[in-house]
Coordinates of N, CA and C in Angstrom, one line a residue:
X170 N 24.5 82.3 -20.2 CA 23.2 82.7 -20.8 C 22.6 83.7 -19.9
X171 N 22.7 83.5 -18.6 CA 22.1 84.5 -17.7 C 22.8 85.9 -17.8
X172 N 24.1 85.9 -17.9 CA 24.8 87.1 -18.1 C 24.4 87.8 -19.3
X173 N 24.2 87.1 -20.4 CA 23.8 87.7 -21.7 C 22.4 88.3 -21.6
X174 N 21.5 87.7 -20.9 CA 20.2 88.2 -20.7 C 20.2 89.5 -19.8
X175 N 21.0 89.5 -18.8 CA 21.2 90.7 -18.0 C 21.8 91.8 -18.8
X176 N 22.8 91.5 -19.6 CA 23.4 92.6 -20.4 C 22.5 93.1 -21.4
X177 N 21.7 92.3 -22.0 CA 20.7 92.7 -23.0 C 19.6 93.6 -22.4
X178 N 19.1 93.2 -21.2 CA 18.1 93.9 -20.5 C 18.6 95.3 -20.1
X179 N 19.9 95.3 -19.8 CA 20.5 96.6 -19.3 C 20.6 97.6 -20.4
X180 N 20.3 97.3 -21.6 CA 20.3 98.2 -22.7 C 18.9 98.7 -23.2
X181 N 17.9 98.2 -22.5 CA 16.5 98.5 -22.8 C 15.9 99.4 -21.7
X182 N 15.4 100.5 -22.2 CA 14.7 101.4 -21.2 C 13.4 100.8 -20.7
X183 N 13.1 101.2 -19.5 CA 11.9 100.6 -18.9 C 11.0 101.8 -18.4
X184 N 9.7 101.5 -18.1 CA 8.8 102.5 -17.7 C 9.2 103.2 -16.4
X185 N 9.8 102.4 -15.5 CA 10.2 103.0 -14.2 C 11.6 103.4 -14.0
X186 N 12.2 103.7 -15.2 CA 13.6 104.2 -15.1 C 13.8 105.5 -14.4
X187 N 12.7 106.4 -14.5 CA 12.8 107.7 -13.8 C 11.6 107.8 -12.9
X188 N 11.8 107.6 -11.6 CA 10.7 107.7 -10.6 C 10.1 109.0 -10.5
X189 N 10.7 110.1 -10.9 CA 10.1 111.4 -10.9 C 9.0 111.5 -11.9
X190 N 8.9 110.6 -12.8 CA 7.8 110.6 -13.8 C 6.5 109.9 -13.3
X191 N 6.6 109.3 -12.1 CA 5.4 108.6 -11.6 C 4.4 109.7 -11.1
X192 N 3.1 109.3 -11.2 CA 2.1 110.3 -10.7 C 2.2 110.6 -9.2
X193 N 2.7 109.7 -8.4 CA 2.9 109.9 -7.0 C 4.2 109.3 -6.6
X194 N 5.0 110.0 -5.8 CA 6.3 109.5 -5.4 C 6.4 109.7 -3.9
X195 N 6.2 108.6 -3.2 CA 6.3 108.5 -1.7 C 7.5 107.6 -1.4
X196 N 7.8 107.6 -0.1 CA 8.9 106.7 0.3 C 8.6 105.3 0.0
X197 N 7.3 104.9 0.2 CA 6.9 103.5 0.0 C 7.0 103.2 -1.5
X198 N 6.5 104.1 -2.4 CA 6.5 103.9 -3.8 C 8.0 103.8 -4.3
X199 N 8.8 104.6 -3.8 CA 10.2 104.6 -4.2 C 10.9 103.3 -3.7
X200 N 10.7 102.9 -2.5 CA 11.3 101.7 -2.0 C 10.8 100.4 -2.7
X201 N 9.5 100.4 -3.1 CA 9.0 99.3 -3.8 C 9.6 99.2 -5.2
X202 N 9.7 100.4 -5.9 CA 10.2 100.5 -7.2 C 11.7 100.0 -7.2
X203 N 12.5 100.5 -6.2 CA 13.9 100.2 -6.1 C 14.0 98.7 -5.9
X204 N 13.2 98.1 -5.0 CA 13.2 96.7 -4.8 C 12.9 95.9 -6.0
X205 N 11.9 96.2 -6.8 CA 11.6 95.6 -8.0 C 12.7 95.6 -9.0
X206 N 13.3 96.8 -9.2 CA 14.4 97.0 -10.1 C 15.6 96.2 -9.6
X207 N 15.9 96.2 -8.3 CA 17.0 95.4 -7.8 C 16.8 93.9 -8.1
X208 N 15.6 93.4 -7.9 CA 15.4 92.0 -8.2 C 15.5 91.6 -9.6
X209 N 15.4 92.6 -10.5 CA 15.6 92.4 -12.0 C 17.0 92.8 -12.4
X210 N 17.9 93.0 -11.4 CA 19.3 93.4 -11.7 C 19.4 94.8 -12.4
X211 N 18.4 95.6 -12.2 CA 18.5 97.0 -12.7 C 18.9 97.9 -11.5
X212 N 20.2 98.0 -11.3 CA 20.6 98.7 -10.0 C 20.7 100.2 -10.1
X213 N 20.5 100.8 -11.3 CA 20.5 102.2 -11.4 C 19.1 102.7 -11.7
X214 N 18.7 103.8 -11.0 CA 17.3 104.4 -11.2 C 17.5 105.9 -11.1
X215 N 16.8 106.6 -12.0 CA 16.8 108.1 -11.9 C 15.6 108.5 -11.1
X216 N 15.8 109.6 -10.4 CA 14.8 110.4 -9.7 C 15.1 111.8 -10.2
X217 N 14.5 112.1 -11.4 CA 14.8 113.4 -12.0 C 16.2 113.3 -12.5
X218 N 17.1 114.3 -12.1 CA 18.5 114.2 -12.6 C 19.4 113.6 -11.6
X219 N 18.8 112.9 -10.6 CA 19.6 112.2 -9.6 C 19.7 110.7 -9.9
X220 N 20.8 110.1 -9.9 CA 21.0 108.7 -10.2 C 21.1 108.0 -8.8
X221 N 20.2 107.1 -8.6 CA 20.2 106.2 -7.4 C 20.8 104.9 -7.8
X222 N 21.8 104.4 -7.0 CA 22.4 103.1 -7.3 C 22.3 102.2 -6.1
X223 N 21.9 101.0 -6.3 CA 21.7 100.0 -5.3 C 22.8 98.9 -5.5
X224 N 23.5 98.7 -4.4 CA 24.6 97.7 -4.5 C 24.0 96.3 -4.8
X225 N 24.5 95.7 -5.9 CA 23.9 94.4 -6.3 C 24.5 93.2 -5.5
X226 N 25.6 93.4 -4.8 CA 26.3 92.4 -4.1 C 26.7 91.2 -5.0
X227 N 26.9 91.5 -6.3 CA 27.4 90.5 -7.3 C 27.9 91.3 -8.5
X228 N 28.7 90.7 -9.3 CA 29.2 91.3 -10.5 C 28.1 91.2 -11.6
X229 N 27.8 92.3 -12.2 CA 26.8 92.3 -13.3 C 27.5 92.7 -14.6
X230 N 27.0 92.1 -15.7 CA 27.7 92.4 -17.0 C 27.1 93.6 -17.6
X231 N 27.2 94.8 -16.9 CA 26.7 96.0 -17.4 C 27.7 97.1 -17.6
X232 N 29.0 96.6 -17.7 CA 30.1 97.6 -17.8 C 31.0 97.1 -19.0
X233 N 30.4 96.5 -20.0 CA 31.1 96.0 -21.1 C 31.3 97.1 -22.2
X234 N 32.2 96.9 -23.1 CA 32.5 97.9 -24.1 C 31.3 98.4 -24.9
X235 N 30.3 97.5 -25.2 CA 29.1 97.9 -25.9 C 28.3 98.9 -25.0
X236 N 28.3 98.7 -23.7 CA 27.6 99.7 -22.9 C 28.3 101.0 -22.9
X237 N 29.7 101.0 -22.8 CA 30.4 102.3 -22.9 C 30.1 103.0 -24.2
X238 N 30.1 102.3 -25.3 CA 29.8 102.9 -26.6 C 28.4 103.5 -26.7
X239 N 27.5 102.8 -26.2 CA 26.1 103.2 -26.2 C 25.9 104.5 -25.4
X240 N 26.5 104.5 -24.2 CA 26.3 105.7 -23.4 C 27.1 106.9 -23.8
X241 N 28.2 106.7 -24.5 CA 29.1 107.8 -24.9 C 28.6 108.3 -26.2
X242 N 27.5 107.8 -26.8 CA 27.1 108.3 -28.1 C 26.3 109.6 -28.0
X243 N 26.0 110.1 -26.8 CA 25.3 111.3 -26.6 C 23.8 111.2 -26.6
X244 N 23.3 110.0 -26.5 CA 21.9 109.8 -26.5 C 21.2 110.5 -25.3
X245 N 20.0 110.8 -25.5 CA 19.3 111.6 -24.4 C 19.2 110.6 -23.2
X246 N 18.9 111.2 -22.0 CA 18.9 110.5 -20.8 C 17.8 109.4 -20.8
X247 N 16.7 109.6 -21.5 CA 15.6 108.7 -21.6 C 15.7 107.6 -22.6
X248 N 16.7 107.7 -23.5 CA 16.9 106.7 -24.6 C 17.4 105.4 -24.1
X249 N 18.2 105.4 -23.1 CA 18.8 104.2 -22.5 C 18.5 104.1 -21.1
X250 N 18.5 103.0 -20.5 CA 18.3 102.8 -19.0 C 19.3 103.6 -18.2
X251 N 18.9 104.0 -17.0 CA 19.9 104.7 -16.1 C 21.2 103.9 -15.9
X252 N 22.3 104.6 -15.9 CA 23.6 104.0 -15.7 C 24.6 105.1 -15.3
X253 N 25.6 104.6 -14.6 CA 26.7 105.6 -14.2 C 27.4 106.1 -15.5
X254 N 27.4 105.4 -16.6 CA 28.0 105.9 -17.8 C 27.2 107.0 -18.4
X255 N 25.9 107.0 -18.2 CA 25.1 108.1 -18.7 C 25.3 109.4 -17.9
X256 N 25.5 109.2 -16.6 CA 25.9 110.4 -15.8 C 27.2 111.0 -16.2
X257 N 28.2 110.1 -16.4 CA 29.5 110.6 -16.8 C 29.4 111.3 -18.2
X258 N 28.7 110.7 -19.1 CA 28.6 111.2 -20.5 C 27.9 112.6 -20.4
X259 N 26.8 112.6 -19.7 CA 26.0 113.9 -19.6 C 26.9 115.0 -19.0
X260 N 27.6 114.7 -17.9 CA 28.5 115.7 -17.3 C 29.5 116.2 -18.3
X261 N 30.1 115.3 -19.0 CA 31.1 115.7 -20.0 C 30.5 116.6 -21.1
X262 N 29.4 116.2 -21.6 CA 28.7 117.0 -22.7 C 28.4 118.4 -22.1
X263 N 27.8 118.5 -20.9 CA 27.5 119.8 -20.3 C 28.8 120.6 -20.1
X264 N 29.9 120.0 -19.7 CA 31.1 120.7 -19.5 C 31.6 121.3 -20.8
X265 N 31.6 120.5 -21.8 CA 32.1 121.0 -23.1 C 31.1 122.1 -23.7
X266 N 29.8 121.9 -23.6 CA 28.9 122.8 -24.2 C 28.9 124.1 -23.4
X267 N 28.9 124.1 -22.1 CA 28.8 125.3 -21.3 C 30.2 125.9 -20.9
X268 N 31.2 125.1 -21.2 CA 32.6 125.6 -20.9 C 32.6 125.9 -19.4
X269 N 32.1 125.0 -18.6 CA 32.0 125.2 -17.1 C 32.2 123.8 -16.4
X270 N 33.0 123.8 -15.4 CA 33.2 122.6 -14.6 C 31.9 121.9 -14.2
X271 N 31.9 120.6 -14.1 CA 30.8 119.9 -13.6 C 31.2 119.1 -12.3
X272 N 30.2 118.8 -11.5 CA 30.5 118.1 -10.2 C 29.5 117.0 -10.1
X273 N 30.0 115.8 -9.7 CA 29.1 114.7 -9.4 C 29.4 114.3 -8.0
X274 N 28.3 114.3 -7.2 CA 28.4 113.9 -5.8 C 28.0 112.5 -5.7
X275 N 28.9 111.7 -5.1 CA 28.7 110.3 -4.9 C 28.7 110.0 -3.4
X276 N 27.6 109.5 -2.9 CA 27.4 109.3 -1.5 C 26.8 108.0 -1.2
X277 N 27.2 107.4 -0.1 CA 26.6 106.1 0.2 C 26.9 105.7 1.6
X278 N 26.4 104.5 2.0 CA 26.6 104.0 3.3 C 27.3 102.6 3.2

């Protein structure tokens, strides 16, 4: 039941999905927002066109076939919550539309 609730919530956009849309973005605001989202198992957050991922230290049911289908449908970035699938889909769409290679930088500690 908990996994189903997490999976369902992972498909609903939230107000704080993109921190660049906040009226003020400071280190404290960002850390607090990331902490809140982490506690709600929302490990992906946008800051503009940057995707921030926080390691959940657990398996989350957010990589299921229904998630793949939803993010590969070409929906706009704001239609669904932030996700690595959205980044991949957006990169592919831009590559095909612009006939230009795309690059995704993945960095972490």
